[in-house]
Amino acid sequence: MAVANTPDKHGLLSDPIPAALQRLAIPMIFGMVAILMFNLVDTFFISLLGTDALAAVSFTFPITFALNCITMGISVGISTSIARLLGAGDTHSAARLTTHGLLLAVVMVMVAATIGFYTIEPLFSLMGAKASLLPTIYDYMSIWYLAIPLLVIPMAGNSAIRATGDAKTPAKIMILAGAINGVLDPLLIFGAGPVPALGVKGAAIASGISWAFALIGSLYILIRREKLLARPQPRTLWHDWQQILHIGTPAGLSNALNPLSGTLLMSLLAAQSTASVAAYGAAMRIESILVTVMIALGSALMPFMAQNLGADKPERAFGALFTAMRFAILFQLLIFIMMVPLSWPLSSLFSQDHAVQSQLWHYLVVVPASYGLQAVCMLLISALNALHRPLDALIWNVIRLFGLLLPAAWLGSHWWGTEGLFIGIALANIISGLAAYFYALKLRKNM
């Protein structure tokens, strides 16, 4: 197959490492905030329908996340694979693999959505939903299942665009989709003029319409600008699917482990008190903001390393990994220093209950101290996916969550209650981060 030596369009192979990572990470932060706001807007307007509507839609979160994990895993497989090909200058194979990857994501999600559509009532009954909530759940999920294929292509397609080194365009697409959803949500949920009030159905329809606009934007960029879509090639379809799934399956499973470990932590906290659960729930909302930069940096690192590995520049790839690790430690240390004086005002803002305030304050002055080393482990996992070692990435996440974090949290709660549980989380983050750093040194030495 002919290899076309294309110019380094976005500078991933030649620009200074900090500048290139910054150019990738900053737009990703805005894209992540857009997705976060998308979910918050939905939750806010649905909550105005009443407690039953909010409870019904809350039951759907584990199922919607599970289907999104399929796409997230395939997106990682697509991103790392085509970034390597682009780094090697093989744009023809990159276009073919992107096309086949999008087909795989659509097929897998459509199969899962079809099964889900015909099992809504028994599945949610099994999950513990009351009979009175099932009609509302059906109203929402029956439309969501029909609309979810519209989200698959922008999610996977935006990963392909980021693999080229362009993070701004995917962020713009998601911000536009979030804005459309924010406008349509109140209109379709509550109605106005000739538009009838559709309740939770309106929320699902609003999401579907906003996803359709994101799909159009993503396809336009992939076809017209990046030239990353081509006619499917049946001869290589199965081989490409195997390559994507080799990376995507462990990556999808790794994503699914985080909410699972969170659920188990909640059960430990529930054994302490309701105040402990409330404090942890508030802490998670604050934490999602405090670690946004690190998550974006991990997402930026993957295509950077993959392109440079494809271009046979392993020294530059590992230079980016250690640059990102050093930045993570320093940046999160700064965040922690800023959090110490803000911890009590934030605790008071999120709850009026003294017990909740006290425990939330304790979390905010203990756990953020470990975020830098937690980020080091997260960055190693991104690097392992870029290195096409997805099983190692999955194993590291299993060790971090189930080998260290949950046992340390359990021991801490057993000895010192809720405060001990929070100390256990911090210690697990520190140990896993140090281990990840030394493992990364070993990887670089063996390259």
Short mmCIF file of C-alpha atoms in Angstrom, two decimals, residues 87-412:
data_model
loop_
_atom_site.label_atom_id
_atom_site.label_comp_id
_atom_site.label_asym_id
_atom_site.label_seq_id
_atom_site.Cartn_x
_atom_site.Cartn_y
_atom_site.Cartn_z
CA GLY A 87 2.01 9.91 12.05
CA ALA A 88 3.40 7.46 9.51
CA GLY A 89 1.88 9.51 6.68
CA ASP A 90 -0.53 6.73 5.62
CA THR A 91 -3.66 8.85 5.09
CA HIS A 92 -5.27 6.25 2.82
CA SER A 93 -5.32 3.59 5.54
CA ALA A 94 -6.38 6.20 8.12
CA ALA A 95 -9.46 7.10 6.02
CA ARG A 96 -10.33 3.45 5.53
CA LEU A 97 -10.00 2.66 9.24
CA THR A 98 -12.03 5.73 10.25
CA THR A 99 -14.85 4.65 7.92
CA HIS A 100 -14.85 1.10 9.22
CA GLY A 101 -14.62 2.33 12.82
CA LEU A 102 -17.70 4.53 12.47
CA LEU A 103 -19.60 1.61 10.91
CA LEU A 104 -18.59 -0.62 13.81
CA ALA A 105 -19.73 1.93 16.40
CA VAL A 106 -23.11 2.42 14.67
CA VAL A 107 -23.72 -1.33 14.28
CA MET A 108 -22.83 -2.17 17.89
CA VAL A 109 -24.90 0.66 19.39
CA MET A 110 -27.88 -0.09 17.14
CA VAL A 111 -27.85 -3.75 18.20
CA ALA A 112 -27.62 -2.77 21.88
CA ALA A 113 -30.34 -0.10 21.46
CA THR A 114 -32.68 -2.56 19.72
CA ILE A 115 -32.30 -5.05 22.57
CA GLY A 116 -32.81 -2.22 25.06
CA PHE A 117 -35.92 -0.94 23.28
CA TYR A 118 -37.70 -4.28 23.61
CA THR A 119 -36.66 -4.84 27.23
CA ILE A 120 -37.41 -1.44 28.80
CA GLU A 121 -40.06 -2.54 31.30
CA PRO A 122 -38.47 -5.82 32.50
CA LEU A 123 -34.98 -4.28 32.72
CA PHE A 124 -36.01 -1.24 34.74
CA SER A 125 -38.30 -3.34 36.93
CA LEU A 126 -35.27 -5.51 37.68
CA MET A 127 -33.32 -2.36 38.56
CA GLY A 128 -35.91 -1.54 41.21
CA ALA A 129 -38.03 1.10 39.47
CA LYS A 130 -41.55 1.31 40.90
CA ALA A 131 -44.45 0.41 38.63
CA SER A 132 -45.67 4.02 38.78
CA LEU A 133 -42.38 5.21 37.21
CA LEU A 134 -42.28 2.69 34.35
CA PRO A 135 -44.54 4.67 31.95
CA THR A 136 -42.35 7.78 32.33
CA ILE A 137 -39.19 5.70 31.88
CA TYR A 138 -40.70 4.16 28.74
CA ASP A 139 -41.60 7.59 27.35
CA TYR A 140 -38.01 8.74 27.73
CA MET A 141 -36.07 5.59 26.80
CA SER A 142 -38.20 4.60 23.79
CA ILE A 143 -37.15 7.85 22.09
CA TRP A 144 -33.60 7.82 23.49
CA TYR A 145 -32.95 4.36 22.02
CA LEU A 146 -34.15 5.54 18.61
CA ALA A 147 -32.00 8.68 18.78
CA ILE A 148 -28.75 7.27 20.22
CA PRO A 149 -27.31 6.24 16.79
CA LEU A 150 -27.25 9.97 15.98
CA LEU A 151 -24.77 10.51 18.83
CA VAL A 152 -22.45 7.67 17.85
CA ILE A 153 -20.97 9.31 14.74
CA PRO A 154 -20.15 12.67 16.38
CA MET A 155 -18.61 10.92 19.41
CA ALA A 156 -16.45 8.55 17.34
CA GLY A 157 -15.98 11.06 14.51
CA ASN A 158 -14.78 13.79 16.86
CA SER A 159 -12.19 11.33 18.23
CA ALA A 160 -10.95 10.83 14.68
CA ILE A 161 -10.74 14.60 14.15
CA ARG A 162 -8.79 15.00 17.43
CA ALA A 163 -6.42 12.25 16.25
CA THR A 164 -5.32 14.60 13.46
CA GLY A 165 -4.29 17.13 16.10
CA ASP A 166 -7.36 19.37 15.79
CA ALA A 167 -9.18 19.64 19.11
CA LYS A 168 -10.89 22.98 18.44
CA THR A 169 -13.39 21.74 15.86
CA PRO A 170 -14.80 18.87 17.99
CA ALA A 171 -15.16 21.30 20.91
CA LYS A 172 -17.07 23.75 18.70
CA ILE A 173 -19.36 20.95 17.50
CA MET A 174 -20.20 19.88 21.06
CA ILE A 175 -20.72 23.48 22.23
CA LEU A 176 -23.13 24.05 19.33
CA ALA A 177 -24.99 20.81 20.16
CA GLY A 178 -25.21 21.85 23.83
CA ALA A 179 -26.61 25.27 22.89
CA ILE A 180 -29.26 23.71 20.61
CA ASN A 181 -30.24 21.30 23.37
CA GLY A 182 -30.48 24.17 25.88
CA VAL A 183 -32.88 26.06 23.59
CA LEU A 184 -35.02 23.05 22.67
CA ASP A 185 -35.32 21.52 26.15
CA PRO A 186 -37.77 24.06 27.68
CA LEU A 187 -39.63 24.43 24.37
CA LEU A 188 -40.31 20.71 23.91
CA ILE A 189 -40.66 19.76 27.59
CA PHE A 190 -43.12 22.52 28.56
CA GLY A 191 -44.45 23.59 25.14
CA ALA A 192 -45.02 27.07 23.72
CA GLY A 193 -47.48 28.34 21.13
CA PRO A 194 -48.16 25.58 18.59
CA VAL A 195 -45.54 23.29 20.19
CA PRO A 196 -47.22 20.88 22.63
CA ALA A 197 -45.79 20.09 26.07
CA LEU A 198 -44.14 16.69 25.68
CA GLY A 199 -42.66 16.23 29.15
CA VAL A 200 -39.74 13.79 29.36
CA LYS A 201 -40.36 12.83 25.73
CA GLY A 202 -39.47 16.41 24.85
CA ALA A 203 -36.13 16.11 26.64
CA ALA A 204 -35.24 12.98 24.66
CA ILE A 205 -36.34 14.58 21.36
CA ALA A 206 -34.30 17.72 22.14
CA SER A 207 -31.24 15.55 22.71
CA GLY A 208 -31.82 13.69 19.44
CA ILE A 209 -32.14 16.91 17.42
CA SER A 210 -28.97 18.38 18.95
CA TRP A 211 -27.11 15.11 18.23
CA ALA A 212 -28.28 15.30 14.61
CA PHE A 213 -26.68 18.74 14.23
CA ALA A 214 -23.47 17.40 15.82
CA LEU A 215 -23.54 14.49 13.37
CA ILE A 216 -23.83 16.84 10.38
CA GLY A 217 -20.94 18.96 11.64
CA SER A 218 -18.70 15.97 12.33
CA LEU A 219 -19.37 14.34 8.95
CA TYR A 220 -18.76 17.61 7.11
CA ILE A 221 -15.30 17.99 8.69
CA LEU A 222 -14.38 14.33 8.18
CA ILE A 223 -15.43 14.31 4.52
CA ARG A 224 -14.65 17.78 3.20
CA ARG A 225 -11.68 18.98 5.24
CA GLU A 226 -9.84 16.00 6.71
CA LYS A 227 -10.65 13.54 3.88
CA LEU A 228 -10.96 10.81 6.52
CA LEU A 229 -13.99 8.98 5.14
CA ALA A 230 -13.92 6.62 2.19
CA ARG A 231 -16.01 3.83 0.70
CA PRO A 232 -16.10 0.74 2.94
CA GLN A 233 -13.81 -2.06 1.79
CA PRO A 234 -15.34 -5.47 2.59
CA ARG A 235 -11.97 -7.23 2.20
CA THR A 236 -10.40 -5.36 5.11
CA LEU A 237 -13.55 -4.61 7.15
CA TRP A 238 -13.22 -7.50 9.60
CA HIS A 239 -9.47 -6.96 10.06
CA ASP A 240 -10.03 -3.28 10.88
CA TRP A 241 -12.86 -4.11 13.25
CA GLN A 242 -10.59 -6.56 15.07
CA GLN A 243 -7.86 -3.92 15.36
CA ILE A 244 -10.27 -1.31 16.74
CA LEU A 245 -11.89 -3.77 19.18
CA HIS A 246 -8.47 -4.96 20.37
CA ILE A 247 -8.00 -1.48 21.84
CA GLY A 248 -11.61 -0.38 22.21
CA THR A 249 -12.97 -3.31 24.24
CA PRO A 250 -10.54 -2.94 27.17
CA ALA A 251 -10.91 0.85 26.96
CA GLY A 252 -14.71 0.60 27.16
CA LEU A 253 -14.49 -1.80 30.10
CA SER A 254 -12.02 0.54 31.81
CA ASN A 255 -14.49 3.44 31.47
CA ALA A 256 -17.23 1.28 32.97
CA LEU A 257 -15.12 0.51 36.06
CA ASN A 258 -15.24 4.08 37.34
CA PRO A 259 -19.02 4.29 37.99
CA LEU A 260 -18.93 0.73 39.34
CA SER A 261 -16.27 1.62 41.91
CA GLY A 262 -18.25 4.79 42.69
CA THR A 263 -21.34 2.70 43.41
CA LEU A 264 -19.34 0.46 45.76
CA LEU A 265 -17.93 3.51 47.54
CA MET A 266 -21.47 4.81 47.97
CA SER A 267 -22.46 1.52 49.64
CA LEU A 268 -19.56 1.91 52.09
CA LEU A 269 -20.66 5.46 52.84
CA ALA A 270 -24.31 4.43 53.19
CA ALA A 271 -23.23 2.13 56.02
CA GLN A 272 -21.83 5.20 57.78
CA SER A 273 -24.71 7.70 57.52
CA THR A 274 -26.97 9.59 55.15
CA ALA A 275 -24.83 12.68 55.77
CA SER A 276 -21.79 10.76 54.48
CA VAL A 277 -23.59 9.90 51.25
CA ALA A 278 -24.73 13.50 50.80
CA ALA A 279 -21.22 14.84 51.46
CA TYR A 280 -19.65 12.44 48.96
CA GLY A 281 -22.28 13.28 46.34
CA ALA A 282 -21.49 16.99 46.70
CA ALA A 283 -17.76 16.23 46.65
CA MET A 284 -18.13 14.41 43.32
CA ARG A 285 -19.73 17.48 41.77
CA ILE A 286 -16.85 19.66 42.94
CA GLU A 287 -14.25 17.06 41.95
CA SER A 288 -15.63 16.84 38.40
CA ILE A 289 -14.59 20.49 38.01
CA LEU A 290 -11.23 20.19 39.80
CA VAL A 291 -9.98 17.32 37.61
CA THR A 292 -11.36 18.58 34.28
CA VAL A 293 -7.96 19.88 33.15
CA MET A 294 -6.31 16.53 33.94
CA ILE A 295 -8.92 14.53 32.04
CA ALA A 296 -8.49 16.84 29.05
CA LEU A 297 -4.70 16.48 29.28
CA GLY A 298 -5.02 12.69 29.25
CA SER A 299 -7.25 12.89 26.18
CA ALA A 300 -4.73 15.20 24.49
CA LEU A 301 -1.79 12.97 25.31
CA MET A 302 -3.19 9.93 23.51
CA PRO A 303 -3.24 11.26 19.90
CA PHE A 304 0.04 13.14 20.49
CA MET A 305 1.85 9.99 21.58
CA ALA A 306 0.18 7.82 18.94
CA GLN A 307 1.16 10.13 16.08
CA ASN A 308 4.76 10.36 17.25
CA LEU A 309 4.99 6.60 17.75
CA GLY A 310 3.64 6.18 14.23
CA ALA A 311 6.31 8.60 12.99
CA ASP A 312 8.97 6.52 14.82
CA LYS A 313 9.63 9.25 17.39
CA PRO A 314 9.33 7.35 20.70
CA GLU A 315 11.61 9.81 22.54
CA ARG A 316 9.24 12.67 21.68
CA ALA A 317 6.21 10.55 22.64
CA PHE A 318 7.64 9.75 26.09
CA GLY A 319 8.85 13.33 26.45
CA ALA A 320 5.19 14.37 26.21
CA LEU A 321 4.16 11.77 28.80
CA PHE A 322 6.65 13.01 31.41
CA THR A 323 5.95 16.66 30.58
CA ALA A 324 2.25 15.98 31.20
CA MET A 325 2.99 14.12 34.45
CA ARG A 326 5.14 16.95 35.83
CA PHE A 327 2.51 19.52 34.86
CA ALA A 328 -0.24 17.43 36.49
CA ILE A 329 1.57 17.27 39.82
CA LEU A 330 2.34 21.00 39.89
CA PHE A 331 -1.07 22.10 38.61
CA GLN A 332 -3.05 19.93 41.03
CA LEU A 333 -0.78 21.05 43.90
CA LEU A 334 -1.74 24.63 43.05
CA ILE A 335 -5.42 23.64 42.95
CA PHE A 336 -5.07 22.01 46.38
CA ILE A 337 -3.43 25.12 47.88
CA MET A 338 -6.29 27.22 46.51
CA MET A 339 -8.87 24.74 47.83
CA VAL A 340 -7.74 24.88 51.47
CA PRO A 341 -9.16 28.37 52.21
CA LEU A 342 -12.16 27.73 49.94
CA SER A 343 -13.07 24.34 51.42
CA TRP A 344 -15.33 25.59 54.23
CA PRO A 345 -17.21 28.22 52.16
CA LEU A 346 -17.84 25.55 49.48
CA SER A 347 -19.05 23.12 52.14
CA SER A 348 -21.50 25.71 53.44
CA LEU A 349 -22.68 26.45 49.91
CA PHE A 350 -23.58 22.83 49.15
CA SER A 351 -25.43 22.02 52.37
CA GLN A 352 -26.97 23.64 55.42
CA ASP A 353 -26.61 20.43 57.47
CA HIS A 354 -23.65 20.71 59.87
CA ALA A 355 -22.76 17.00 59.61
CA VAL A 356 -22.69 17.17 55.80
CA GLN A 357 -20.67 20.41 55.88
CA SER A 358 -18.11 18.90 58.23
CA GLN A 359 -17.59 15.75 56.17
CA LEU A 360 -17.52 17.62 52.86
CA TRP A 361 -14.90 19.99 54.31
CA HIS A 362 -12.82 17.00 55.39
CA TYR A 363 -12.97 15.54 51.87
CA LEU A 364 -11.93 18.85 50.31
CA VAL A 365 -8.86 19.28 52.54
CA VAL A 366 -7.69 15.66 52.20
CA VAL A 367 -8.47 14.08 48.82
CA PRO A 368 -7.48 16.97 46.48
CA ALA A 369 -3.95 16.71 47.89
CA SER A 370 -3.68 13.42 45.96
CA TYR A 371 -5.15 14.59 42.64
CA GLY A 372 -1.73 15.20 41.08
CA LEU A 373 -0.62 11.61 41.56
CA GLN A 374 -4.08 10.34 40.60
CA ALA A 375 -3.57 12.22 37.33
CA VAL A 376 -0.18 10.53 36.85
CA CYS A 377 -1.92 7.14 36.86
CA MET A 378 -4.61 8.43 34.48
CA LEU A 379 -1.91 9.73 32.11
CA LEU A 380 -0.13 6.36 32.16
CA ILE A 381 -3.40 4.66 31.16
CA SER A 382 -3.76 7.08 28.22
CA ALA A 383 -0.15 6.40 27.23
CA LEU A 384 -0.68 2.63 27.32
CA ASN A 385 -3.63 2.97 24.94
CA ALA A 386 -1.45 5.08 22.62
CA LEU A 387 1.19 2.34 22.80
CA HIS A 388 -1.49 -0.20 21.74
CA ARG A 389 -1.27 -1.95 25.10
CA PRO A 390 -4.95 -1.71 26.07
CA LEU A 391 -4.98 -4.75 28.37
CA ASP A 392 -2.17 -3.21 30.41
CA ALA A 393 -4.22 0.02 30.61
CA LEU A 394 -7.25 -1.95 31.84
CA ILE A 395 -5.13 -3.84 34.40
CA TRP A 396 -3.75 -0.56 35.76
CA ASN A 397 -7.26 0.82 36.19
CA VAL A 398 -8.39 -2.40 37.91
CA ILE A 399 -5.40 -2.22 40.27
CA ARG A 400 -6.02 1.47 41.01
CA LEU A 401 -9.72 1.09 41.73
CA PHE A 402 -10.18 -2.45 43.06
CA GLY A 403 -6.70 -3.32 44.26
CA LEU A 404 -5.98 -0.06 46.07
CA LEU A 405 -8.80 2.50 46.29
CA LEU A 406 -11.70 0.32 47.45
CA PRO A 407 -9.67 -1.75 49.97
CA ALA A 408 -8.03 1.41 51.38
CA ALA A 409 -11.44 3.11 51.62
CA TRP A 410 -12.91 0.07 53.36
CA LEU A 411 -10.05 -0.15 55.86
CA GLY A 412 -10.23 3.60 56.50
#
